[in-house]
Amino acid sequence: MDFKTSTAGTATTVAADALLVIVASAEAAAALEKPLADEFARALRDGDLDAKPAQVLYAHRVAGVKAARVAFAFAGGATARAFRRALAAGLAALKGGGARTLAVCPAGFGTLSASHGEAVAVVAAEATYLYRETKPSAPTPSRLKTLTVVCTDKAEAGAVAEGLRTGEALAEGVTLAREWANRPGNHCTPTHLAQQALAMARSHGLKVEVLERKDCEKLGMGSFLAVAQGSEQPPKFIVMRWMGSAKADAPVVLVGKGITFDTGGISLKPAAEMDEMKFDMGGAASVLGTMAAVARLKAQVNLVGIVVATENMPSGRAVKPGDVVTSMSGQTIEILNTDAEGRLILCDALTYAERFKPAAVVDIATLTGACVIALGHHRSGLFSPDDALAAELQAAGDAAFDPAWRLPLDDEYDEALKSNFADLGNVGGRAGGAVTAAMFLKRFAGKLRWAHLDIAGTAWKSGAAKGATGRPVPLLTHFVLGRAR
Ligand code: BES
Ligand code: MN
Ligand code: ZN
């Protein structure tokens, strides 16, 4: 979709197939141009529109309005959140229709800013994404091709256009992350992820290096390779680089869990919903998506994206409960449960990340079912021993409408990881499972400025709307852009 701003007309005169009026309040509706204000008032009076948040009224060929299709979306407030919600509802009503060009006209939100533009691009992409890779017969994609935000003057249009540009990049990152995470395990293998990373390197001007099993052996990544040893699919350790700033500037490093399918291994998972474990590379997908967004914006920041990719499979060669492996850090690990594999692949990536002398390292992982129990599906789990870094990530998530919530990392929790046969065990019992998983990673974060995002509850949706969300690409992109010069 193309995004534009226009100061050429008003809501009633703008040239578009459809007009979406986002109405902040009843007063804002009354202040609209007469044909629109009247239509809105009639619908309210006749009981065809409820003035409640995210309620939508569709009207065809309203007299005095150039656009053939008109939708009113009621926001019930002038906040950014109300704006987004109404916009999404309005787009849902219009995306399936005949319109190719759409004009969006916010009313009662004051002077529009970049954040409104960003919301328009992000919400529009969210509403029109369609998975087709293995379902080419899927419902017809939306016909919408251009979306124009109607602005009152050049200054407002400039700010909105700037936001649209950021939003388009964000939307691309989110869409890519959703797409890769949605692809089934037999399509989206570690090799496929490496190929996608290489293709993205060419299209976005990134540097990419793919470490093979042999390379990882040489580096001593015994923990990562223990997880990979049960699979017929070769593991891939993918390192991507965006150098948008001076060479000497310390980079931000993102590390993504890329389990392309998690059976649990010898500690096999039960059958129910096991298909959803194709989403266990959501962290990896979010790293790739964020790299795409940041590179597209040519942000003046250095960013390294590491994707650790493998399947977790049972087999005659698979790692077994009780096996002890040596991580790249030199610490030995007793693998008590082969289903706690995410931390086993991430720990070697954290050690690897040290070589970049990073300004900050953030790992992103669909790590624990316990995090879903703790926080549900709205907020990702955020862990960091560093208060400033935690606050920075929390703020980035809030600003991007991709929120996280901080959970503790007190030393007392470390107790649970004690092992009689290794430096630490890979599980700590059921209690506080999201925290003990993070405590495991902390043992490998050493002196890094490090944070961990557990996205087990936020990376995908189950049920009728089953599919990847692309989270936390918005949080990560805001975080990285906030560090750009
Ligand atoms: N990928 C799963 C975590 C997961 C489970 C995410 C369900 C979303 C929904 C992870 O590898 C896992 O299996 N974790 C175990 C850890 C346990 C064995 C300590 C879990 O959460 O049950
Ligand atoms: Mn697992
Ligand atoms: Zn997993």
Short mmCIF file of C-alpha atoms and ligand atoms in Angstrom, two decimals:
data_model
loop_
_atom_site.label_atom_id
_atom_site.label_comp_id
_atom_site.label_asym_id
_atom_site.label_seq_id
_atom_site.Cartn_x
_atom_site.Cartn_y
_atom_site.Cartn_z
CA MET A 1 0.00 0.00 0.00
CA ASP A 2 1.14 3.56 -0.71
CA PHE A 3 0.73 6.22 1.95
CA LYS A 4 0.37 9.94 1.31
CA THR A 5 -0.78 13.16 2.87
CA SER A 6 -2.96 15.75 1.18
CA THR A 7 -3.83 19.37 1.89
CA ALA A 8 -5.64 19.72 -1.44
CA GLY A 9 -9.15 19.10 -0.20
CA THR A 10 -11.37 18.55 2.78
CA ALA A 11 -13.24 15.45 3.85
CA THR A 12 -16.12 16.17 1.48
CA THR A 13 -14.00 17.14 -1.54
CA VAL A 14 -11.03 14.77 -1.35
CA ALA A 15 -10.69 12.53 -4.40
CA ALA A 16 -10.83 8.93 -3.17
CA ASP A 17 -12.99 5.82 -3.57
CA ALA A 18 -13.68 5.77 0.14
CA LEU A 19 -13.52 8.18 3.05
CA LEU A 20 -12.86 7.10 6.61
CA VAL A 21 -13.74 9.73 9.20
CA ILE A 22 -12.26 9.01 12.62
CA VAL A 23 -14.43 10.87 15.08
CA ALA A 24 -12.96 11.67 18.49
CA SER A 25 -16.24 12.72 20.12
CA ALA A 26 -19.84 13.75 19.48
CA GLU A 27 -18.73 17.40 19.47
CA ALA A 28 -16.11 16.61 16.84
CA ALA A 29 -18.81 15.00 14.71
CA ALA A 30 -21.04 18.06 15.00
CA ALA A 31 -18.12 20.23 13.84
CA LEU A 32 -17.65 18.24 10.61
CA GLU A 33 -18.65 19.72 7.25
CA LYS A 34 -22.44 19.82 6.98
CA PRO A 35 -23.09 16.72 4.80
CA LEU A 36 -20.99 14.59 7.15
CA ALA A 37 -22.25 16.14 10.39
CA ASP A 38 -25.84 15.61 9.22
CA GLU A 39 -25.25 12.00 8.20
CA PHE A 40 -23.65 11.25 11.56
CA ALA A 41 -26.47 12.95 13.49
CA ARG A 42 -29.16 11.10 11.51
CA ALA A 43 -27.50 7.74 12.14
CA LEU A 44 -27.27 8.48 15.85
CA ARG A 45 -30.90 9.59 16.02
CA ASP A 46 -32.13 6.55 14.05
CA GLY A 47 -30.23 4.19 16.32
CA ASP A 48 -27.87 3.00 13.55
CA LEU A 49 -24.74 4.16 15.33
CA ASP A 50 -23.80 3.86 18.96
CA ALA A 51 -21.44 6.57 20.13
CA LYS A 52 -19.14 4.01 21.74
CA PRO A 53 -15.43 3.37 21.16
CA ALA A 54 -14.63 1.50 17.92
CA GLN A 55 -18.24 1.59 16.64
CA VAL A 56 -18.43 2.01 12.88
CA LEU A 57 -21.13 3.35 10.57
CA TYR A 58 -20.93 2.63 6.86
CA ALA A 59 -22.80 4.88 4.44
CA HIS A 60 -22.95 4.64 0.68
CA ARG A 61 -23.06 7.68 -1.62
CA VAL A 62 -23.68 10.40 0.92
CA ALA A 63 -25.04 13.52 -0.81
CA GLY A 64 -22.47 16.31 -0.84
CA VAL A 65 -19.48 13.98 -0.35
CA LYS A 66 -17.23 13.23 -3.31
CA ALA A 67 -16.06 9.80 -2.08
CA ALA A 68 -18.63 7.12 -2.92
CA ARG A 69 -18.09 5.22 0.32
CA VAL A 70 -18.04 6.79 3.75
CA ALA A 71 -17.30 5.14 7.05
CA PHE A 72 -17.43 6.87 10.41
CA ALA A 73 -15.37 5.28 13.16
CA PHE A 74 -16.13 6.58 16.64
CA ALA A 75 -13.07 6.83 18.90
CA GLY A 76 -14.63 8.06 22.13
CA GLY A 77 -11.61 10.14 23.08
CA ALA A 78 -8.69 11.96 21.52
CA THR A 79 -5.95 9.71 22.87
CA ALA A 80 -3.54 7.84 20.62
CA ARG A 81 -5.01 4.57 21.86
CA ALA A 82 -8.59 5.57 21.01
CA PHE A 83 -7.40 6.77 17.59
CA ARG A 84 -5.73 3.44 16.82
CA ARG A 85 -8.67 1.38 17.92
CA ALA A 86 -11.17 3.36 15.85
CA LEU A 87 -8.86 3.33 12.85
CA ALA A 88 -8.58 -0.46 13.01
CA ALA A 89 -12.35 -0.83 13.27
CA GLY A 90 -12.90 1.53 10.33
CA LEU A 91 -10.35 -0.25 8.16
CA ALA A 92 -11.92 -3.60 8.96
CA ALA A 93 -15.22 -2.27 7.61
CA LEU A 94 -13.70 -0.88 4.40
CA LYS A 95 -10.89 -3.26 3.45
CA GLY A 96 -13.14 -5.89 1.88
CA GLY A 97 -15.07 -3.44 -0.30
CA GLY A 98 -14.47 -2.13 -3.78
CA ALA A 99 -12.35 0.87 -2.84
CA ARG A 100 -8.79 1.11 -4.16
CA THR A 101 -8.04 4.54 -2.78
CA LEU A 102 -8.90 5.58 0.74
CA ALA A 103 -8.79 8.95 2.42
CA VAL A 104 -8.52 9.04 6.21
CA CYS A 105 -9.80 12.14 7.94
CA PRO A 106 -9.29 12.38 11.71
CA ALA A 107 -11.69 14.81 13.40
CA GLY A 108 -11.29 16.21 16.89
CA PHE A 109 -7.74 15.01 17.51
CA GLY A 110 -6.21 18.48 17.38
CA THR A 111 -3.22 19.07 15.13
CA LEU A 112 -2.04 15.68 13.86
CA SER A 113 1.50 14.59 14.68
CA ALA A 114 4.00 12.03 13.43
CA SER A 115 2.57 9.47 15.83
CA HIS A 116 -0.80 9.65 14.03
CA GLY A 117 0.95 9.03 10.73
CA GLU A 118 2.84 6.11 12.21
CA ALA A 119 -0.39 4.63 13.55
CA VAL A 120 -2.08 4.88 10.16
CA ALA A 121 0.66 2.95 8.35
CA VAL A 122 1.03 0.32 11.06
CA VAL A 123 -2.67 -0.29 11.58
CA ALA A 124 -3.36 -0.40 7.83
CA ALA A 125 -0.67 -3.04 7.28
CA GLU A 126 -1.94 -4.99 10.26
CA ALA A 127 -5.49 -4.96 8.89
CA THR A 128 -4.63 -5.98 5.34
CA TYR A 129 -1.95 -8.66 5.87
CA LEU A 130 -2.96 -12.00 4.46
CA TYR A 131 -1.08 -15.28 4.76
CA ARG A 132 -0.89 -16.96 1.35
CA GLU A 133 2.39 -18.91 1.27
CA THR A 134 0.80 -22.34 1.68
CA LYS A 135 -2.78 -21.25 1.05
CA PRO A 136 -2.76 -19.45 -2.30
CA SER A 137 -6.53 -19.90 -2.54
CA ALA A 138 -7.00 -17.81 0.62
CA PRO A 139 -9.65 -15.04 0.61
CA THR A 140 -9.07 -12.23 -1.86
CA PRO A 141 -6.59 -9.70 -0.61
CA SER A 142 -7.84 -6.20 0.09
CA ARG A 143 -8.10 -3.99 -3.02
CA LEU A 144 -6.84 -0.95 -1.11
CA LYS A 145 -3.79 0.44 -2.87
CA THR A 146 -3.37 4.01 -1.63
CA LEU A 147 -4.21 5.65 1.63
CA THR A 148 -4.18 9.43 1.97
CA VAL A 149 -4.32 11.27 5.28
CA VAL A 150 -6.26 14.50 4.90
CA CYS A 151 -4.36 17.33 6.62
CA THR A 152 -5.25 20.96 7.19
CA ASP A 153 -1.91 22.62 6.36
CA LYS A 154 1.62 21.95 5.16
CA ALA A 155 3.14 21.85 8.64
CA GLU A 156 0.70 19.18 9.78
CA ALA A 157 1.17 17.24 6.55
CA GLY A 158 4.94 17.32 7.05
CA ALA A 159 4.70 15.82 10.51
CA VAL A 160 2.21 13.17 9.41
CA ALA A 161 4.35 12.26 6.37
CA GLU A 162 7.34 11.75 8.63
CA GLY A 163 5.26 9.43 10.81
CA LEU A 164 3.98 7.56 7.77
CA ARG A 165 7.57 6.90 6.72
CA THR A 166 8.48 5.43 10.12
CA GLY A 167 5.20 3.54 10.19
CA GLU A 168 5.78 2.00 6.76
CA ALA A 169 9.17 0.71 7.85
CA LEU A 170 7.70 -0.64 11.07
CA ALA A 171 4.85 -2.22 9.15
CA GLU A 172 7.29 -3.91 6.80
CA GLY A 173 9.19 -5.34 9.76
CA VAL A 174 6.01 -6.54 11.45
CA THR A 175 4.67 -8.08 8.25
CA LEU A 176 7.92 -9.92 7.56
CA ALA A 177 8.03 -11.24 11.11
CA ARG A 178 4.42 -12.44 10.89
CA GLU A 179 5.00 -14.06 7.54
CA TRP A 180 8.09 -16.03 8.59
CA ALA A 181 6.56 -17.09 11.89
CA ASN A 182 3.36 -18.23 10.16
CA ARG A 183 5.20 -20.50 7.72
CA PRO A 184 4.99 -24.12 8.85
CA GLY A 185 7.95 -26.00 10.25
CA ASN A 186 8.49 -28.01 7.09
CA HIS A 187 8.85 -24.81 5.07
CA CYS A 188 10.46 -22.51 7.60
CA THR A 189 13.53 -24.57 8.53
CA PRO A 190 16.80 -23.12 9.86
CA THR A 191 18.08 -23.25 6.27
CA HIS A 192 15.04 -21.28 5.08
CA LEU A 193 15.63 -18.62 7.75
CA ALA A 194 19.26 -18.33 6.65
CA GLN A 195 18.16 -17.93 3.02
CA GLN A 196 15.66 -15.23 4.01
CA ALA A 197 18.37 -13.41 5.96
CA LEU A 198 20.70 -13.54 2.94
CA ALA A 199 17.94 -12.25 0.65
CA MET A 200 17.21 -9.44 3.09
CA ALA A 201 20.89 -8.57 3.20
CA ARG A 202 20.80 -7.95 -0.55
CA SER A 203 17.52 -6.02 -0.55
CA HIS A 204 18.25 -3.89 2.52
CA GLY A 205 22.02 -3.42 2.38
CA LEU A 206 22.88 -5.52 5.42
CA LYS A 207 25.91 -7.72 6.03
CA VAL A 208 25.11 -11.33 6.80
CA GLU A 209 27.23 -14.24 7.91
CA VAL A 210 25.84 -17.75 8.43
CA LEU A 211 27.77 -20.02 10.78
CA GLU A 212 27.31 -23.73 10.05
CA ARG A 213 27.44 -26.61 12.52
CA LYS A 214 31.21 -26.98 12.01
CA ASP A 215 31.81 -23.29 12.73
CA CYS A 216 29.76 -23.54 15.91
CA GLU A 217 31.72 -26.64 16.96
CA LYS A 218 34.97 -24.70 16.57
CA LEU A 219 33.55 -21.93 18.74
CA GLY A 220 32.62 -24.47 21.41
CA MET A 221 28.86 -23.90 21.28
CA GLY A 222 28.19 -27.24 22.99
CA SER A 223 24.86 -26.13 24.42
CA PHE A 224 23.35 -24.88 21.14
CA LEU A 225 24.61 -27.96 19.28
CA ALA A 226 23.20 -30.33 21.92
CA VAL A 227 19.72 -29.08 21.06
CA ALA A 228 20.43 -29.36 17.33
CA GLN A 229 21.85 -32.90 17.43
CA GLY A 230 18.49 -34.66 17.33
CA SER A 231 17.37 -33.00 14.09
CA GLU A 232 17.93 -33.94 10.45
CA GLN A 233 17.87 -30.23 9.63
CA PRO A 234 21.26 -28.51 9.84
CA PRO A 235 21.36 -25.74 12.46
CA LYS A 236 22.22 -22.17 11.42
CA PHE A 237 23.72 -19.39 13.50
CA ILE A 238 22.91 -16.22 11.57
CA VAL A 239 24.65 -12.90 12.22
CA MET A 240 23.32 -9.77 10.51
CA ARG A 241 24.83 -6.31 10.68
CA TRP A 242 23.48 -2.85 9.99
CA MET A 243 26.27 -0.28 10.28
CA GLY A 244 24.41 3.03 10.14
CA SER A 245 26.75 4.84 12.48
CA ALA A 246 30.50 5.33 12.95
CA LYS A 247 32.47 2.09 13.10
CA ALA A 248 33.65 2.86 16.62
CA ASP A 249 30.09 3.23 17.95
CA ALA A 250 29.18 0.25 20.14
CA PRO A 251 26.27 -1.63 18.56
CA VAL A 252 22.99 -2.80 19.99
CA VAL A 253 22.81 -6.58 19.68
CA LEU A 254 19.49 -8.41 19.33
CA VAL A 255 19.45 -12.18 19.86
CA GLY A 256 16.43 -14.16 18.65
CA LYS A 257 15.36 -17.68 19.62
CA GLY A 258 14.87 -19.52 16.35
CA ILE A 259 13.45 -22.94 17.21
CA THR A 260 11.72 -23.64 13.90
CA PHE A 261 9.80 -26.44 15.59
CA ASP A 262 9.78 -27.41 19.25
CA THR A 263 8.63 -30.99 19.86
CA GLY A 264 10.19 -30.86 23.32
CA GLY A 265 12.79 -33.41 22.23
CA ILE A 266 13.06 -36.56 24.37
CA SER A 267 11.02 -34.69 27.01
CA LEU A 268 8.31 -34.81 24.35
CA LYS A 269 5.42 -32.35 24.51
CA PRO A 270 1.81 -33.57 24.62
CA ALA A 271 -0.02 -33.55 21.26
CA ALA A 272 -2.58 -30.84 22.00
CA GLU A 273 -1.68 -27.60 20.20
CA MET A 274 1.80 -28.86 19.43
CA ASP A 275 1.40 -27.39 15.94
CA GLU A 276 1.76 -23.94 17.56
CA MET A 277 5.38 -24.77 18.29
CA LYS A 278 6.13 -23.74 14.69
CA PHE A 279 5.89 -20.23 16.21
CA ASP A 280 8.83 -20.99 18.49
CA MET A 281 11.03 -18.95 16.15
CA GLY A 282 9.00 -15.79 16.83
CA GLY A 283 11.98 -14.18 18.57
CA ALA A 284 14.15 -14.85 15.53
CA ALA A 285 11.43 -13.48 13.23
CA SER A 286 11.24 -10.30 15.31
CA VAL A 287 15.00 -9.80 15.04
CA LEU A 288 14.85 -10.18 11.25
CA GLY A 289 11.85 -7.83 11.07
CA THR A 290 13.55 -5.20 13.22
CA MET A 291 16.70 -5.38 11.10
CA ALA A 292 14.53 -4.76 8.02
CA ALA A 293 12.75 -1.78 9.59
CA VAL A 294 15.94 -0.15 10.89
CA ALA A 295 17.79 -0.67 7.60
CA ARG A 296 14.87 0.66 5.57
CA LEU A 297 14.95 3.85 7.62
CA LYS A 298 18.74 4.00 7.22
CA ALA A 299 18.88 4.75 10.93
CA GLN A 300 22.16 6.17 12.20
CA VAL A 301 22.84 3.38 14.64
CA ASN A 302 24.88 0.18 14.63
CA LEU A 303 22.76 -2.92 15.03
CA VAL A 304 23.70 -6.59 15.12
CA GLY A 305 21.00 -9.22 14.81
CA ILE A 306 21.76 -12.79 15.84
CA VAL A 307 19.36 -15.59 14.97
CA VAL A 308 20.05 -18.97 16.55
CA ALA A 309 18.12 -21.49 14.49
CA THR A 310 17.49 -25.19 14.95
CA GLU A 311 14.69 -27.70 15.41
CA ASN A 312 14.19 -29.44 18.76
CA MET A 313 13.54 -33.08 17.87
CA PRO A 314 13.64 -36.50 19.54
CA SER A 315 15.77 -39.14 17.82
CA GLY A 316 18.39 -41.81 18.51
CA ARG A 317 20.95 -39.03 18.41
CA ALA A 318 19.01 -36.54 20.47
CA VAL A 319 20.28 -35.12 23.74
CA LYS A 320 18.79 -36.92 26.78
CA PRO A 321 17.67 -35.79 30.24
CA GLY A 322 20.69 -35.94 32.51
CA ASP A 323 23.21 -35.30 29.74
CA VAL A 324 25.82 -32.72 30.65
CA VAL A 325 27.12 -30.35 27.98
CA THR A 326 29.73 -27.60 27.95
CA SER A 327 28.59 -24.18 26.79
CA MET A 328 30.74 -21.70 24.87
CA SER A 329 31.25 -19.81 28.15
CA GLY A 330 32.88 -22.91 29.64
CA GLN A 331 30.07 -23.45 32.13
CA THR A 332 28.70 -26.98 32.17
CA ILE A 333 24.95 -27.56 32.01
CA GLU A 334 22.94 -30.57 33.15
CA ILE A 335 20.03 -30.86 30.71
CA LEU A 336 17.30 -32.06 33.03
CA ASN A 337 14.51 -31.33 30.57
CA THR A 338 15.13 -31.25 26.83
CA ASP A 339 12.01 -29.09 26.41
CA ALA A 340 13.80 -26.18 28.11
CA GLU A 341 15.81 -25.80 24.91
CA GLY A 342 15.43 -22.07 24.28
CA ARG A 343 17.79 -21.06 27.07
CA LEU A 344 20.28 -23.68 25.84
CA ILE A 345 20.61 -22.10 22.43
CA LEU A 346 20.45 -18.50 23.70
CA CYS A 347 23.23 -18.91 26.26
CA ASP A 348 25.83 -19.60 23.57
CA ALA A 349 24.56 -16.66 21.53
CA LEU A 350 24.96 -14.35 24.56
CA THR A 351 28.56 -15.49 24.93
CA TYR A 352 29.11 -14.97 21.22
CA ALA A 353 27.64 -11.45 21.51
CA GLU A 354 30.51 -10.39 23.81
CA ARG A 355 32.79 -10.03 20.78
CA PHE A 356 30.81 -7.02 19.56
CA LYS A 357 31.51 -5.09 22.78
CA PRO A 358 27.86 -4.07 22.63
CA ALA A 359 26.20 -1.01 24.14
CA ALA A 360 23.29 -3.31 25.03
CA VAL A 361 22.13 -6.86 24.30
CA VAL A 362 18.46 -7.82 24.18
CA ASP A 363 17.40 -11.41 23.67
CA ILE A 364 13.89 -12.17 22.46
CA ALA A 365 12.37 -15.59 22.98
CA THR A 366 9.13 -17.55 23.16
CA LEU A 367 10.76 -18.97 26.25
CA THR A 368 8.25 -20.19 28.82
CA GLY A 369 4.65 -21.26 29.19
CA ALA A 370 5.03 -19.84 32.71
CA CYS A 371 5.28 -16.32 31.28
CA VAL A 372 1.93 -16.82 29.57
CA ILE A 373 0.45 -17.82 32.93
CA ALA A 374 2.00 -14.78 34.61
CA LEU A 375 1.15 -12.07 32.06
CA GLY A 376 -1.33 -13.51 29.58
CA HIS A 377 -1.30 -12.26 26.02
CA HIS A 378 -1.11 -8.49 26.37
CA ARG A 379 2.31 -7.74 27.76
CA SER A 380 5.62 -9.44 27.03
CA GLY A 381 7.82 -10.34 30.00
CA LEU A 382 10.76 -7.98 30.46
CA PHE A 383 13.78 -8.90 32.56
CA SER A 384 16.96 -6.95 33.18
CA PRO A 385 19.32 -6.38 36.09
CA ASP A 386 19.84 -2.88 34.63
CA ASP A 387 17.11 -0.43 35.72
CA ALA A 388 17.89 2.13 33.00
CA LEU A 389 17.80 -0.44 30.21
CA ALA A 390 14.56 -1.93 31.58
CA ALA A 391 12.96 1.53 31.71
CA GLU A 392 14.12 2.27 28.17
CA LEU A 393 12.57 -0.94 26.82
CA GLN A 394 9.39 -0.45 28.82
CA ALA A 395 8.99 3.08 27.40
CA ALA A 396 9.70 1.87 23.85
CA GLY A 397 6.98 -0.76 24.22
CA ASP A 398 4.46 1.76 25.56
CA ALA A 399 5.20 4.25 22.77
CA ALA A 400 4.86 1.52 20.14
CA PHE A 401 1.66 0.05 21.59
CA ASP A 402 3.60 -3.18 22.03
CA PRO A 403 3.86 -3.21 25.83
CA ALA A 404 6.04 -5.23 28.18
CA TRP A 405 6.06 -5.66 31.96
CA ARG A 406 9.11 -6.05 34.14
CA LEU A 407 9.56 -9.20 36.21
CA PRO A 408 12.22 -9.77 38.87
CA LEU A 409 15.72 -11.27 38.73
CA ASP A 410 16.60 -11.48 42.44
CA ASP A 411 19.58 -13.65 43.33
CA GLU A 412 17.34 -15.82 45.51
CA TYR A 413 15.81 -17.32 42.38
CA ASP A 414 19.21 -18.64 41.30
CA GLU A 415 18.98 -21.36 43.96
CA ALA A 416 16.57 -23.32 41.75
CA LEU A 417 19.22 -23.93 39.08
CA LYS A 418 21.60 -25.91 41.33
CA SER A 419 22.88 -29.18 39.92
CA ASN A 420 24.93 -31.96 41.53
CA PHE A 421 26.56 -32.81 38.23
CA ALA A 422 27.18 -29.51 36.44
CA ASP A 423 27.62 -25.78 37.05
CA LEU A 424 23.87 -25.41 36.61
CA GLY A 425 20.78 -27.29 35.55
CA ASN A 426 18.57 -26.07 32.72
CA VAL A 427 15.30 -26.05 34.70
CA GLY A 428 14.24 -24.82 38.08
CA GLY A 429 10.88 -26.41 38.79
CA ARG A 430 7.38 -25.11 38.12
CA ALA A 431 7.35 -22.17 40.54
CA GLY A 432 8.38 -18.90 38.91
CA GLY A 433 9.27 -20.66 35.67
CA ALA A 434 9.63 -17.48 33.62
CA VAL A 435 11.96 -16.02 36.24
CA THR A 436 14.19 -19.08 36.61
CA ALA A 437 14.51 -19.27 32.81
CA ALA A 438 15.68 -15.64 32.83
CA MET A 439 18.02 -16.42 35.76
CA PHE A 440 19.59 -19.15 33.62
CA LEU A 441 20.30 -16.61 30.88
CA LYS A 442 21.64 -14.13 33.44
CA ARG A 443 24.43 -16.59 34.26
CA PHE A 444 25.64 -16.12 30.68
CA ALA A 445 25.07 -12.37 30.38
CA GLY A 446 28.20 -11.71 32.44
CA LYS A 447 29.15 -8.07 32.26
CA LEU A 448 26.91 -7.32 29.30
CA ARG A 449 24.23 -4.63 29.58
CA TRP A 450 21.53 -7.18 29.01
CA ALA A 451 17.76 -7.56 28.90
CA HIS A 452 15.52 -10.49 28.06
CA LEU A 453 12.04 -10.38 26.53
CA ASP A 454 9.84 -13.45 27.02
CA ILE A 455 7.29 -13.23 24.21
CA ALA A 456 5.65 -16.65 24.70
CA GLY A 457 2.27 -14.97 25.27
CA THR A 458 2.51 -12.21 22.70
CA ALA A 459 4.21 -13.61 19.57
CA TRP A 460 1.14 -15.37 18.25
CA LYS A 461 -2.60 -15.82 18.68
CA SER A 462 -4.35 -19.16 19.16
CA GLY A 463 -7.88 -20.20 18.26
CA ALA A 464 -9.87 -18.88 15.30
CA ALA A 465 -7.44 -15.99 14.75
CA LYS A 466 -4.41 -18.31 14.93
CA GLY A 467 -1.38 -16.55 13.55
CA ALA A 468 1.75 -14.62 14.33
CA THR A 469 1.45 -11.03 15.62
CA GLY A 470 4.85 -9.68 14.58
CA ARG A 471 5.46 -8.60 18.15
CA PRO A 472 7.78 -7.28 19.53
CA VAL A 473 9.05 -5.68 16.29
CA PRO A 474 7.36 -2.34 17.21
CA LEU A 475 8.96 -2.32 20.68
CA LEU A 476 12.40 -3.27 19.37
CA THR A 477 12.32 -0.82 16.47
CA HIS A 478 11.32 2.07 18.77
CA PHE A 479 14.07 1.03 21.16
CA VAL A 480 16.74 0.94 18.46
CA LEU A 481 15.57 4.18 16.78
CA GLY A 482 15.69 5.84 20.19
CA ARG A 483 19.41 5.11 20.23
CA ALA A 484 20.07 6.49 16.76
CA ARG A 485 22.00 9.73 16.42
N1 BES B 1 8.74 -22.96 23.45
C1 BES B 1 8.42 -23.37 24.75
C2 BES B 1 7.67 -22.31 25.56
C3 BES B 1 6.24 -22.12 25.23
C4 BES B 1 5.28 -23.02 25.64
C5 BES B 1 5.81 -20.97 24.58
C6 BES B 1 3.95 -22.81 25.37
C7 BES B 1 4.48 -20.75 24.32
C8 BES B 1 3.54 -21.68 24.72
C9 BES B 1 9.71 -23.70 25.51
O1 BES B 1 10.73 -24.24 24.76
C10 BES B 1 9.32 -24.71 26.54
O2 BES B 1 8.97 -25.80 26.16
N2 BES B 1 9.43 -24.33 27.81
C11 BES B 1 9.06 -25.20 28.87
C12 BES B 1 10.10 -25.06 29.96
C13 BES B 1 9.96 -26.04 31.06
C14 BES B 1 10.32 -27.43 30.54
C15 BES B 1 10.87 -25.67 32.18
C16 BES B 1 7.68 -24.77 29.37
O3 BES B 1 7.40 -23.58 29.40
O4 BES B 1 6.89 -25.66 29.67
MN MN B 2 10.60 -26.34 24.59
ZN ZN B 3 10.75 -23.74 22.81
#
